[in-house]
Coordinates of C-alpha atoms and ligand atoms in Angstrom, one line a residue:
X1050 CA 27.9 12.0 -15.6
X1051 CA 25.6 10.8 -12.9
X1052 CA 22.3 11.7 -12.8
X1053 CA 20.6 12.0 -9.3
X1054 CA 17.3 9.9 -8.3
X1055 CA 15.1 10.8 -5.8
X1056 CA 13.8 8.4 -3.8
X1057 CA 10.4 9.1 -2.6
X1058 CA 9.9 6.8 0.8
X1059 CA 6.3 5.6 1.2
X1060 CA 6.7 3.7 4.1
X1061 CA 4.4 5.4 6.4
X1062 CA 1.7 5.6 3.9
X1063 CA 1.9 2.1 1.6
X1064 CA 3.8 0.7 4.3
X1065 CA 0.9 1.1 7.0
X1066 CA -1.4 -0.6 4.7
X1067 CA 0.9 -3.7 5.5
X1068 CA -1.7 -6.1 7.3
X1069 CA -1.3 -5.0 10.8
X1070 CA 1.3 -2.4 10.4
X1071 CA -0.7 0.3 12.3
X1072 CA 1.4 2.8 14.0
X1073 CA 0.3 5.4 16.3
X1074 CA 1.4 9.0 15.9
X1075 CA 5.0 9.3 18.1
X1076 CA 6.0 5.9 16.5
X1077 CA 4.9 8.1 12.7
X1078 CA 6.9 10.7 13.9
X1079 CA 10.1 9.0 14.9
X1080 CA 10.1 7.1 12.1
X1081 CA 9.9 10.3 10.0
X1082 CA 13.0 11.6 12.0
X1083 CA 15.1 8.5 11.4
X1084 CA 13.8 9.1 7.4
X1085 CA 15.0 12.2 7.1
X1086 CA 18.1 11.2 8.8
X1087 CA 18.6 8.8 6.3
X1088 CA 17.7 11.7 3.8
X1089 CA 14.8 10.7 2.1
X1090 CA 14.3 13.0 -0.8
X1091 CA 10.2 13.0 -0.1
X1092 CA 8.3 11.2 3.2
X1093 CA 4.8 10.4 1.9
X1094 CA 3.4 11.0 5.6
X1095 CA 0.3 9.4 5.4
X1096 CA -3.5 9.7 3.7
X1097 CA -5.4 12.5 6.1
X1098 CA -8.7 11.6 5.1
X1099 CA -8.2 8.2 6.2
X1100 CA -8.6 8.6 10.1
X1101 CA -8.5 11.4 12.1
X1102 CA -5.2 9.5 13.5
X1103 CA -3.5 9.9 10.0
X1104 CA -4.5 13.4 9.8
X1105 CA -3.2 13.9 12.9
X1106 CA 0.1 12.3 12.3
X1107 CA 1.0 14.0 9.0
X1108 CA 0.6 17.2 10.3
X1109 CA 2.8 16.7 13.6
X1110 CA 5.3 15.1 10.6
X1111 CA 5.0 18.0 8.9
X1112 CA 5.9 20.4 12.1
X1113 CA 8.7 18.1 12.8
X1114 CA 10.6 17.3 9.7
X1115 CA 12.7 20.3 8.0
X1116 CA 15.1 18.8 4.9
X1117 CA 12.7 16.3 3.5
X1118 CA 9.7 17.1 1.3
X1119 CA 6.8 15.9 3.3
X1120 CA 3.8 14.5 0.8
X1121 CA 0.1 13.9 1.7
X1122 CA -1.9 11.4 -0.4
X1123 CA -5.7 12.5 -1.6
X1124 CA -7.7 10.5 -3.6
X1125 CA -8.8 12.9 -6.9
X1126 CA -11.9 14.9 -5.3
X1127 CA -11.7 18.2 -3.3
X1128 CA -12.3 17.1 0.2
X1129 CA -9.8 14.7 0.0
X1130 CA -7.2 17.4 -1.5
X1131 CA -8.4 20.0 0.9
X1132 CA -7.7 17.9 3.9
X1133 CA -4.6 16.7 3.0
X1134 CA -3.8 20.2 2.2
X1135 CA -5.1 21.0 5.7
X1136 CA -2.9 18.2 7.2
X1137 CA 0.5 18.8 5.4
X1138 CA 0.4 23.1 4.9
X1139 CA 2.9 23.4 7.6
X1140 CA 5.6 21.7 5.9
X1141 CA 8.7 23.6 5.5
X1142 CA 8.5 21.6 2.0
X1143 CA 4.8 20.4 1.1
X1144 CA 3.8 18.2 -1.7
X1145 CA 0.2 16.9 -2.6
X1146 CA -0.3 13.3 -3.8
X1147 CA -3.4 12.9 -5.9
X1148 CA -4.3 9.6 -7.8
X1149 CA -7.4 8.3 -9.4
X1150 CA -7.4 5.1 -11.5
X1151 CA -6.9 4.7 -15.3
X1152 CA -7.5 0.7 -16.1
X1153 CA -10.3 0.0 -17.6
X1154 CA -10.9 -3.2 -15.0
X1155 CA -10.8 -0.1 -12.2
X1156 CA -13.4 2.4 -14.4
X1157 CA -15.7 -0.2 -14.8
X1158 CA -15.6 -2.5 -11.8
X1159 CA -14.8 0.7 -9.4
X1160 CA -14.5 4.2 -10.0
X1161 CA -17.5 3.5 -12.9
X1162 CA -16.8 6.3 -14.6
X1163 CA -16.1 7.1 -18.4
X1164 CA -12.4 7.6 -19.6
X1165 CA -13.5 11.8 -20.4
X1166 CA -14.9 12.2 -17.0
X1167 CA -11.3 10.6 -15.6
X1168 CA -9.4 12.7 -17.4
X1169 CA -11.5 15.5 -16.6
X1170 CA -11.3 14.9 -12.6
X1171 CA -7.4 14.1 -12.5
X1172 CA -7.2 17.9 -14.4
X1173 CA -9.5 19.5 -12.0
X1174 CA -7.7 17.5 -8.7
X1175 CA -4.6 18.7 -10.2
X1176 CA -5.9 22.3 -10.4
X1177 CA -7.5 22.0 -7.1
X1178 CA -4.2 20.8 -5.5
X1179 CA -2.2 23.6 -7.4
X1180 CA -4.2 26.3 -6.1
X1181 CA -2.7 24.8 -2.1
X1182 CA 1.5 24.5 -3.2
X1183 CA 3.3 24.3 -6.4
X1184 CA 4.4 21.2 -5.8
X1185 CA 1.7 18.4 -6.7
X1186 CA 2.5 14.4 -7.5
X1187 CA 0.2 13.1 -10.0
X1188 CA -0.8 8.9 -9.8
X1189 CA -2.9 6.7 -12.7
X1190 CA -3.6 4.0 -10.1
X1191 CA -3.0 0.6 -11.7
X1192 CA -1.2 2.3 -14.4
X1193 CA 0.4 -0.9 -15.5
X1194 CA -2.7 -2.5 -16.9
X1195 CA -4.2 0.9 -18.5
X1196 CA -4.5 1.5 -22.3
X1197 CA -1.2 3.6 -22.9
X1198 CA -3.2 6.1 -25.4
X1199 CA -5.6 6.6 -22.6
X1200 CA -2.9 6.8 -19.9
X1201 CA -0.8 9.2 -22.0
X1202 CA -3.8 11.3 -22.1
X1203 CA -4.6 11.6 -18.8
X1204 CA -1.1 12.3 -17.7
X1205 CA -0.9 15.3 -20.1
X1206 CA -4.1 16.7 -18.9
X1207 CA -2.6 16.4 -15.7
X1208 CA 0.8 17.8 -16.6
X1209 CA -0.9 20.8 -18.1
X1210 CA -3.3 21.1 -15.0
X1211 CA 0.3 22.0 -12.8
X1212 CA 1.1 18.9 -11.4
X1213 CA 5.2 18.5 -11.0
X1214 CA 5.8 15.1 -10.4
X1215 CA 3.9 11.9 -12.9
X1216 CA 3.6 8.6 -11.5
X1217 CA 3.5 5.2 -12.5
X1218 CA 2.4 2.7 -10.4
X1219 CA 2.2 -0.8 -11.0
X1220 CA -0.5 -1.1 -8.6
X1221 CA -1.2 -4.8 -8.3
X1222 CA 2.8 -5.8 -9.3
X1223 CA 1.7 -7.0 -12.5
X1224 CA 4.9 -5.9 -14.7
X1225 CA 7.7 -7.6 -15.9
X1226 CA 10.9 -5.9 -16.7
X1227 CA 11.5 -5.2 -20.2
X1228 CA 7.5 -4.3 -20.1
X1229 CA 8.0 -1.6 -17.6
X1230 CA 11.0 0.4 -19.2
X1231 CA 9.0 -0.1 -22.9
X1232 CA 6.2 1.7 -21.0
X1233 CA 8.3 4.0 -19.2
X1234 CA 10.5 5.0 -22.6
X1235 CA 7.1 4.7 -24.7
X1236 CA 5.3 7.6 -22.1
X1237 CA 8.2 9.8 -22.5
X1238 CA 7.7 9.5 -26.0
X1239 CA 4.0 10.0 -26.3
X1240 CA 2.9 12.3 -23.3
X1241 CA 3.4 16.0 -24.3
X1242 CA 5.0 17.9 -21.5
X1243 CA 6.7 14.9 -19.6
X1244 CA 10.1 16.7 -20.1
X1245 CA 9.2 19.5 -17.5
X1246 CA 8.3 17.2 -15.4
X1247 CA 9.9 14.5 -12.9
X1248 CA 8.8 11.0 -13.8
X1249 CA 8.4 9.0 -10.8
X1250 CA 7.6 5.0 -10.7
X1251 CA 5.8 3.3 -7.9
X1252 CA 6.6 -0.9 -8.0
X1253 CA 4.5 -3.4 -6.1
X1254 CA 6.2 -7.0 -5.7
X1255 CA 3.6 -9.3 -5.9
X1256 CA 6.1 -11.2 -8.4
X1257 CA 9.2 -9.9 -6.3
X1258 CA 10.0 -7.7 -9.5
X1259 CA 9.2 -4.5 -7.7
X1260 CA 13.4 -3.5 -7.7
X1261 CA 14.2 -4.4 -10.8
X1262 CA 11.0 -2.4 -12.5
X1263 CA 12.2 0.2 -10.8
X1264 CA 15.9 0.0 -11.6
X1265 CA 15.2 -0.9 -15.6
X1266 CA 12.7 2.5 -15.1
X1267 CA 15.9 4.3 -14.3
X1268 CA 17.7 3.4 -16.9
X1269 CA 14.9 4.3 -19.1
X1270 CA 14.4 7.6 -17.7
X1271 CA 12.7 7.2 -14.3
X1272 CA 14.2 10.1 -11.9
X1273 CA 11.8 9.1 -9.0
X1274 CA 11.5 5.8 -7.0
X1275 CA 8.9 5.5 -4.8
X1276 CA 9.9 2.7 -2.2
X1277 CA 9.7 1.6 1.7
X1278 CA 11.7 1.0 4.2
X1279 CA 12.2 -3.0 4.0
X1280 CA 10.3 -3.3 1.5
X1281 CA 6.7 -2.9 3.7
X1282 CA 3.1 -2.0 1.7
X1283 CA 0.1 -3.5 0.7
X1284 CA 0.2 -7.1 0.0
X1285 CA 3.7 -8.4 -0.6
X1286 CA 5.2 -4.9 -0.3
X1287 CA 6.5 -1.6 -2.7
X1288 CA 9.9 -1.6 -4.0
X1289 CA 12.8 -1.9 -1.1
X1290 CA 14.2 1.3 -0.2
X1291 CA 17.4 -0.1 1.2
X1292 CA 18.0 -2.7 -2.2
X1293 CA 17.1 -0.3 -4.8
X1294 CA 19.4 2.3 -3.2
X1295 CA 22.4 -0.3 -2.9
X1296 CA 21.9 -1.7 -6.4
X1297 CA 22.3 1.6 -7.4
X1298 CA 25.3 2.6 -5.5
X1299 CA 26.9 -0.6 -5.5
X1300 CA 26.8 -0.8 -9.5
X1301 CA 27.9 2.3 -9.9
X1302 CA 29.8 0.9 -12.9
X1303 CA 26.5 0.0 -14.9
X1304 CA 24.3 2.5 -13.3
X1305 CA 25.0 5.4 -13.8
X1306 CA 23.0 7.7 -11.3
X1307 CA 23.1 8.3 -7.3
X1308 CA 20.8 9.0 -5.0
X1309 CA 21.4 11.6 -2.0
X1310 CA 20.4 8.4 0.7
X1311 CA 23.4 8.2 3.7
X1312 CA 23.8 4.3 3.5
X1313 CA 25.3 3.9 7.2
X1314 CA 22.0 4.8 8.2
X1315 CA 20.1 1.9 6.4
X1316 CA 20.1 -0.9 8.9
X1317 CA 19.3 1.3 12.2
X1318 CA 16.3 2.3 10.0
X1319 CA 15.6 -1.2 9.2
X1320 CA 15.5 -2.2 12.7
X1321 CA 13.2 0.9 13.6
X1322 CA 10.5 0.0 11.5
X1323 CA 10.7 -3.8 12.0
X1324 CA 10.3 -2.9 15.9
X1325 CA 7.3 -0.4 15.8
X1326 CA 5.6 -2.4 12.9
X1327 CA 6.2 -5.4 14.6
X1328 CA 7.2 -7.0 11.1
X1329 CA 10.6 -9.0 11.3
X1330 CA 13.0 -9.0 8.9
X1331 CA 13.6 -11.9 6.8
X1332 CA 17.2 -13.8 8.1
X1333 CA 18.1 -13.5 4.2
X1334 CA 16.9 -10.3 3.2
X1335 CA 19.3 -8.5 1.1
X1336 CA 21.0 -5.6 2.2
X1337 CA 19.9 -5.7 6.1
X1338 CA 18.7 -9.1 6.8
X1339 CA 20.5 -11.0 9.4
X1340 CA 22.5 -13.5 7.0
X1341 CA 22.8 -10.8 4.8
X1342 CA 26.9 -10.2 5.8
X1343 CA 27.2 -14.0 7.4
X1344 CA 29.4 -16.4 5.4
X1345 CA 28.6 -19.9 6.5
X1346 CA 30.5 -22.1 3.9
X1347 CA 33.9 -23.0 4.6
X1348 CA 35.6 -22.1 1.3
X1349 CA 33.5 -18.8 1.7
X1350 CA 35.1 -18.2 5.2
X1351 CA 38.5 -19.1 3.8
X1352 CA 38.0 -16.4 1.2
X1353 CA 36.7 -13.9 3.6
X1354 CA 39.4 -14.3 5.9
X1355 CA 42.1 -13.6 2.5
X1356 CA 40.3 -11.0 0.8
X1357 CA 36.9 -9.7 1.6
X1358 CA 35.9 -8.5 -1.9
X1359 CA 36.2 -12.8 -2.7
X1360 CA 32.5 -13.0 -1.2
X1361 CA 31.4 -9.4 0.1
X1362 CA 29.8 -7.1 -2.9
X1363 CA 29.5 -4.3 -0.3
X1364 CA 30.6 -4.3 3.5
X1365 CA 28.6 -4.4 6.5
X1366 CA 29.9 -1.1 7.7
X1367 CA 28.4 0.3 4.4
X1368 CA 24.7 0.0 5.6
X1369 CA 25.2 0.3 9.3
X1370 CA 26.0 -3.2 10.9
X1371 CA 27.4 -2.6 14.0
X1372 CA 30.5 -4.5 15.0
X1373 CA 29.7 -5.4 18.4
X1374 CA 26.4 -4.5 20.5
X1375 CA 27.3 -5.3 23.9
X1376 CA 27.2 -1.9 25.2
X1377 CA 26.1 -1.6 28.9
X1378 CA 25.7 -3.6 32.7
X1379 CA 23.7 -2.6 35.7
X1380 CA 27.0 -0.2 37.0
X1381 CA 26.7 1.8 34.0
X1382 CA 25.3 5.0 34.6
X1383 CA 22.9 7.4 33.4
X1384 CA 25.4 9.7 31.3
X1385 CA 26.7 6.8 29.2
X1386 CA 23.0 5.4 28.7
X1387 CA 21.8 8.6 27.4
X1388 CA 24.8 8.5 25.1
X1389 CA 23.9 5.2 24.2
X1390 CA 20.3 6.1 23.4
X1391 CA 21.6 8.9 21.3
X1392 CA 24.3 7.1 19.5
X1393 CA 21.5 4.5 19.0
X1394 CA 19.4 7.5 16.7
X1395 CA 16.9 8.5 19.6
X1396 CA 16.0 11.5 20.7
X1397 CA 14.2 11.9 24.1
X1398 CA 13.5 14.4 26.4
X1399 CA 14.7 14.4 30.3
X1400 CA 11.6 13.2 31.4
X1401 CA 11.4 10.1 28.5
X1402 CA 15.1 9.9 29.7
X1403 CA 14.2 8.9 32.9
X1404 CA 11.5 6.9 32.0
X1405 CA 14.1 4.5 30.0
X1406 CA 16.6 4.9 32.6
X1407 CA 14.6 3.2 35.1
X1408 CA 13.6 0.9 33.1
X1409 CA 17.3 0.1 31.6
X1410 CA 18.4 -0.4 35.7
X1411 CA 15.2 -3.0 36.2
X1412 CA 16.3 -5.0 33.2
X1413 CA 20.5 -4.7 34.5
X1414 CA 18.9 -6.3 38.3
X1415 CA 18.2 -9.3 36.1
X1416 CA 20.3 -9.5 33.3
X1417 CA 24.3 -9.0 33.2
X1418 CA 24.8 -7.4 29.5
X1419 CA 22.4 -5.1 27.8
X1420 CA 22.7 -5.4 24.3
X1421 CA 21.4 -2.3 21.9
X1422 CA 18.5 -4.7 20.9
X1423 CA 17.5 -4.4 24.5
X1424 CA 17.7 -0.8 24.8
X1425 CA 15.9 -0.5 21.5
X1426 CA 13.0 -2.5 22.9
X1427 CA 13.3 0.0 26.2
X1428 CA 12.7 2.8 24.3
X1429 CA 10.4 1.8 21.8
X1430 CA 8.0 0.0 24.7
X1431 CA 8.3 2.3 27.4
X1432 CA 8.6 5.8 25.1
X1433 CA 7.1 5.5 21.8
X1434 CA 4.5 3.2 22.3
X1435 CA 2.4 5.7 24.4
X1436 CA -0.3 7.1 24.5
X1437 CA -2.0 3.6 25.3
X1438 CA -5.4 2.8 26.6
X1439 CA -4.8 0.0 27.8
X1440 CA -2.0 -0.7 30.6
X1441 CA -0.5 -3.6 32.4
X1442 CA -0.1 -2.9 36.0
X1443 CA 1.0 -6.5 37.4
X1444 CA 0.8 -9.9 36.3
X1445 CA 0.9 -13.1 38.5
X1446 CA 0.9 -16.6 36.9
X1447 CA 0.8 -19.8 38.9
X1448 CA 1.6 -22.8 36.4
X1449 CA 3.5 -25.9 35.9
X1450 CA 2.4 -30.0 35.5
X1451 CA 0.4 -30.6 38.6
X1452 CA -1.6 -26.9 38.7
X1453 CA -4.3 -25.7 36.4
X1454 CA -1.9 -22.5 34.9
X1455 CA -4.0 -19.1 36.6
X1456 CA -3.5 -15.9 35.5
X1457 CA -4.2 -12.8 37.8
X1458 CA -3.9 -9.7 36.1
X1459 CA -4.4 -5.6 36.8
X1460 CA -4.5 -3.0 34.0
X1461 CA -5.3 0.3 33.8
X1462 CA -8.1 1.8 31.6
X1463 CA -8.7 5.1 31.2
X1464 CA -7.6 5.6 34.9
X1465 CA -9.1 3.4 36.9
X1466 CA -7.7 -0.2 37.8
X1467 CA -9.1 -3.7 37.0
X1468 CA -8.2 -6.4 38.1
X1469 CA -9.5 -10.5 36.9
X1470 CA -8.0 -14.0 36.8
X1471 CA -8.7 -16.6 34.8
X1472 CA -7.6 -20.2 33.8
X1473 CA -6.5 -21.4 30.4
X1474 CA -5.1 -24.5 28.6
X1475 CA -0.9 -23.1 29.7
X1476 CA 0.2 -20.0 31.4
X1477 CA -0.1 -17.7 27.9
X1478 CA -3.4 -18.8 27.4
X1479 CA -4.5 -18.1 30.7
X1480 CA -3.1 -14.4 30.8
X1481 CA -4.7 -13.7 27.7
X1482 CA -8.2 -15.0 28.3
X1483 CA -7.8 -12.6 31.6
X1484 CA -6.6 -10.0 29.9
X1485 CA -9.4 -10.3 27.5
X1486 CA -12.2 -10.0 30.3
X1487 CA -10.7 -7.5 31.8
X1488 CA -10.7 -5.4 28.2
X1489 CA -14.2 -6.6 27.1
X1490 CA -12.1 -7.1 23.6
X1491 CA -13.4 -9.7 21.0
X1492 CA -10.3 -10.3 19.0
X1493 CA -9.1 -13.5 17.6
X1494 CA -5.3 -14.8 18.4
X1495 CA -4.2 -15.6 15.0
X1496 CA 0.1 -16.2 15.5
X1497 CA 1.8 -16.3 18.1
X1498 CA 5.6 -16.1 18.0
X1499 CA 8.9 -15.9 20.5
X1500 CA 12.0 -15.6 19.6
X1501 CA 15.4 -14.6 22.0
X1502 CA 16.2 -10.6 21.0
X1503 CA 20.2 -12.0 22.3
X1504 CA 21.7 -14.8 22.6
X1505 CA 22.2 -16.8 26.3
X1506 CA 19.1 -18.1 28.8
X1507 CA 19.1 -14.5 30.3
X1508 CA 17.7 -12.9 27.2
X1509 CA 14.8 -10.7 26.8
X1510 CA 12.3 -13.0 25.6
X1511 CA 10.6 -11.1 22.3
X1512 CA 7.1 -12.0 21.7
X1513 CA 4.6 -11.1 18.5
X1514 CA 1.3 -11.8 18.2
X1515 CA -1.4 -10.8 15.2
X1516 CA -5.1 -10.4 16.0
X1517 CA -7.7 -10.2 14.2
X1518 CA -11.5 -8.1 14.8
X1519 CA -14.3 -8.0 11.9
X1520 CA -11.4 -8.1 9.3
X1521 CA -8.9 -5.8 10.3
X1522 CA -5.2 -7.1 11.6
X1523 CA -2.6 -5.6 13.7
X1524 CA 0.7 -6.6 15.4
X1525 CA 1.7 -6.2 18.8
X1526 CA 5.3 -6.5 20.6
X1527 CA 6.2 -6.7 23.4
X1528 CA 9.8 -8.2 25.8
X1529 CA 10.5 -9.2 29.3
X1530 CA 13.4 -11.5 30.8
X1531 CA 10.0 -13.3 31.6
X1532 CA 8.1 -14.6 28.3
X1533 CA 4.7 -14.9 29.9
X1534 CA 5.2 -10.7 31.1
X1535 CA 6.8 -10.5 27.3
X1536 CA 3.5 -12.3 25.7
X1537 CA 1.1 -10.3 28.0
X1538 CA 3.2 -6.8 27.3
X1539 CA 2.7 -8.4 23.4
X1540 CA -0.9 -9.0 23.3
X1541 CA -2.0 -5.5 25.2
X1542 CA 0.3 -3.5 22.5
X1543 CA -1.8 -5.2 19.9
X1544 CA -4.9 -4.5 21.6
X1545 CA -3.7 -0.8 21.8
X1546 CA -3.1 -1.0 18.1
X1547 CA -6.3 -2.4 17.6
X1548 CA -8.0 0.5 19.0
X1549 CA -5.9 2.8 17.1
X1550 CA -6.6 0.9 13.9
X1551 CA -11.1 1.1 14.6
X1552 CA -10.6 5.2 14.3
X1553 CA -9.6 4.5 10.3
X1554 CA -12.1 5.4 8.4
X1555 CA -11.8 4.7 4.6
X1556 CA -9.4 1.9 3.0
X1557 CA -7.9 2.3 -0.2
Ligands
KIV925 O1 -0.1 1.4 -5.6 C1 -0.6 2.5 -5.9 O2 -1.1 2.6 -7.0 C2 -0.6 3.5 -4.9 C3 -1.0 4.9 -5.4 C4 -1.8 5.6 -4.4 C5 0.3 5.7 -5.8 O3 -0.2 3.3 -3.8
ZN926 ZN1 1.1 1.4 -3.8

């Protein structure tokens, strides 16, 4: 018989600790939506005591979402459980996080603490959290490089503290397969109490193992996978959501287990956190990268045009690939574009609505076929992208190879207008040194990137860039038929972010 998995999604928690992944609160929220649309066992919402902006977020997650488990992360000490508490209590199903670290590289070089006073504080968190919601996740950071006497121990103080869920992280991605399901069979050997419990893993993929530790933790009696959408979280990134879930279900013949994830929903997911984190996709990324479902060799082709199973392993249709995505032109009205919207996964109100309607009928005047990618960046710009400090009102840049390229610009900040130009080495550089006066920012360009969201000269022009202030990265977006509007809409959202990301408070 199969058994179920859950699968525990982590990306707006690990996967904002991506370098420059910051994502303000409507952006959490929808993203939360489209999670539980995908039906996400658990939505690790985000680490309250962080920011006031995660706090924030994880408790308008928590009004919002109603299937889904929605989980706060708290370091092991009482202000960090109470807030998370505070953040996530009006969850229709709460869960606590708490985690301290069990290596003995982390208790000396970090926590400094003794292995007694460890165990003793993971108890008392444990406690601390029980005494908020029966429902309480349990972490040994850096699990994967901790004495497994000393780790058992401190999971069965926790398990007899109340928590309900044991984790295993492989923090730093260290693992390598056969290692991780020895540890994972040898723990529910050793640890007293694991049986009444769900034993979770949590894969990092600093050596691009994080799917298969967590698929040979399966099959050695794992029923939780913690993972994020494309694969997104600190450093090179948790386990893949959308890979570990097709592995599964695609080798359904070896695997014997299912998870309760809708597939069809996997690549509009993708996109949706790709957009709003400003992190592309890899072309070859299994599962929902571009190339993913392309054939390019010719005896592949030939094979694919006979038989599909002669090269395809699952179908596009499976995860969500559309067909076609030319949807709408400039006659097309407001009744089919809100249908579009919706069929698209977003929900907005009249006013947002109207909002992206206008917008959608600028972008018809000067382009014949809107793709979904278009409307996509519509909503996410112009909807989901506020609040925003800082606005672009109008740009005007004069360049070309006889004119020193000058960039006039007005924004709005905090109501009131400014206007500056400014000169620069081409027409980009020139509107961002002018947009940089006008913001009094200090932040360093660090990439800069533009790539066509469709095909044909009349595309939307997609720009990213990454800045950098006193350590801390972020991405911005931004797209316009025009590329130097596109790179100015791109560097402002990053500035946006920017300010966003200065309210954080403690790493992890
Ligand atoms: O990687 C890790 O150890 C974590 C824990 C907080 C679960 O993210
Ligand atoms: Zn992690």
């Amino acid at each position: 018989m199969s058994e179920l998995i859950k699968i525990f999604d982590t990306t707006l928690r690990d996967g904002e600790q991506s370098p420059g992944a910051t994502m303000n609160i409507a952006e959490k929220v929808r993203i939360a939506e489209q999670l539980e649309k995908l039906n996400v066992d658990i939505i690790e919402a985000g680490f309250p005591i962080s920011s006031e902006g995660d706090f924030e977020a994880v408790r308008a997650i928590s009004k919002t979402i109603k299937h889904s488990e929605v989980a706060a992360l708290a370091r092991a000490n009482p202000k960090d459980i109470d807030q998370a508490w505070g953040a996530v209590k009006g969850a229709k199903f709460p869960r606590l996080h708490t985690f301290i670290s069990t290596s003995d590289i982390h208790l000396k070089h970090q926590l400094k603490k003794s292995k007694e006073e460890v165990i003793q504080i993971a108890a008392r968190s444990v406690a601390r959290a029980k005494r908020y919601t029966s429902n309480v996740e349990f972490s040994a950071m850096d699990a994967t490089r901790s004495d497994v006497e000393f780790l058992s121990a401190v999971y069965e103080a926790a398990i007899r503290a109340g928590a309900t869920t044991i984790n295993l992280p492989d923090t730093v991605g260290y693992a390598i397969p056969s290692e991780f399901g020895d540890l994972v069979r040898t723990l529910r050997q050793k640890v007293r109490g694991i049986e009444k419990v769900t034993l979770s893993v949590h894969c990092h993929d600093d050596l691009g193992l994080a799917v298969a530790n967590s698929l040979i933790a399966v099959q050695n009696g794992a029923k939780q996978v913690e993972c994020a959408i494309n694969g997104i979280g600190e450093r090179a990134g948790n386990t893949s959501l959308e890979e570990v879930v097709m592995a599964i279900r695609t080798r359904s013949d070896l695997l014997r287990y299912h998870t309760r994830i809708i597939p069809r929903h996997l690549f509009a997911t993708s996109r949706l956190i790709s957009k709003i984190t400003g992190m592309a996709v890899q072309p070859n990324k299994a599962v929902v990268g571009a190339n993913a479902f392309a054939h390019q060799s010719g005896i592949h082709q030939d094979g694919i045009l006979k038989e599909k199973l002669t090269y395809e392993i699952m179908t596009p249709d499976s995860v969500g690939i559309p067909k076609t995505s030319i949807v709408l032109g400039k006659l097309s009205g407001r009744h089919a574009f809100r249908e579009r919207v919706k069929e698209l996964g977003y929900r907005l109100s009249e006013a947002d609505l109207g909002l992206a309607f206008r917008r959608f009928k600028q972008l018809a005047d000067k382009k014949r076929d809107i793709f979904d990618e278009d409307i996509e960046s519509i909503v996410v710009e112009e909807i989901l992208r506020m609040p925003r400090r800082f606005k672009l009102v109008y740009i005007n840049v004069v360049a070309g190879n006889v004119t020193v390229p000058t960039a006039t610009v007005q924004m709005e900040i905090g109501g009131q207008l400014l206007q500056e130009a400014g000169f620069g080495d081409g027409p980009v550089d020139a509107t961002f040194k002018t947009i940089k006066k006008i913001t009094r920012t200090k932040s360093k360009l660090l990439q800069f990137a533009i790539n066509a969201i469709t095909s044909g000269t009349e595309a939307q022009g997609e720009v990213t860039v990454k800045l950098e202030e006193k350590g801390q990265t972020v991405i911005g977006q931004g797209a316009d038929t025009d590329v130097i509007v596109a790179s100015a809409k791109a560097y402002i959202n990053a500035l946006n972010k920017m300010e966003f990301r200065k309210q954080k408070l403690v790493g992890m």
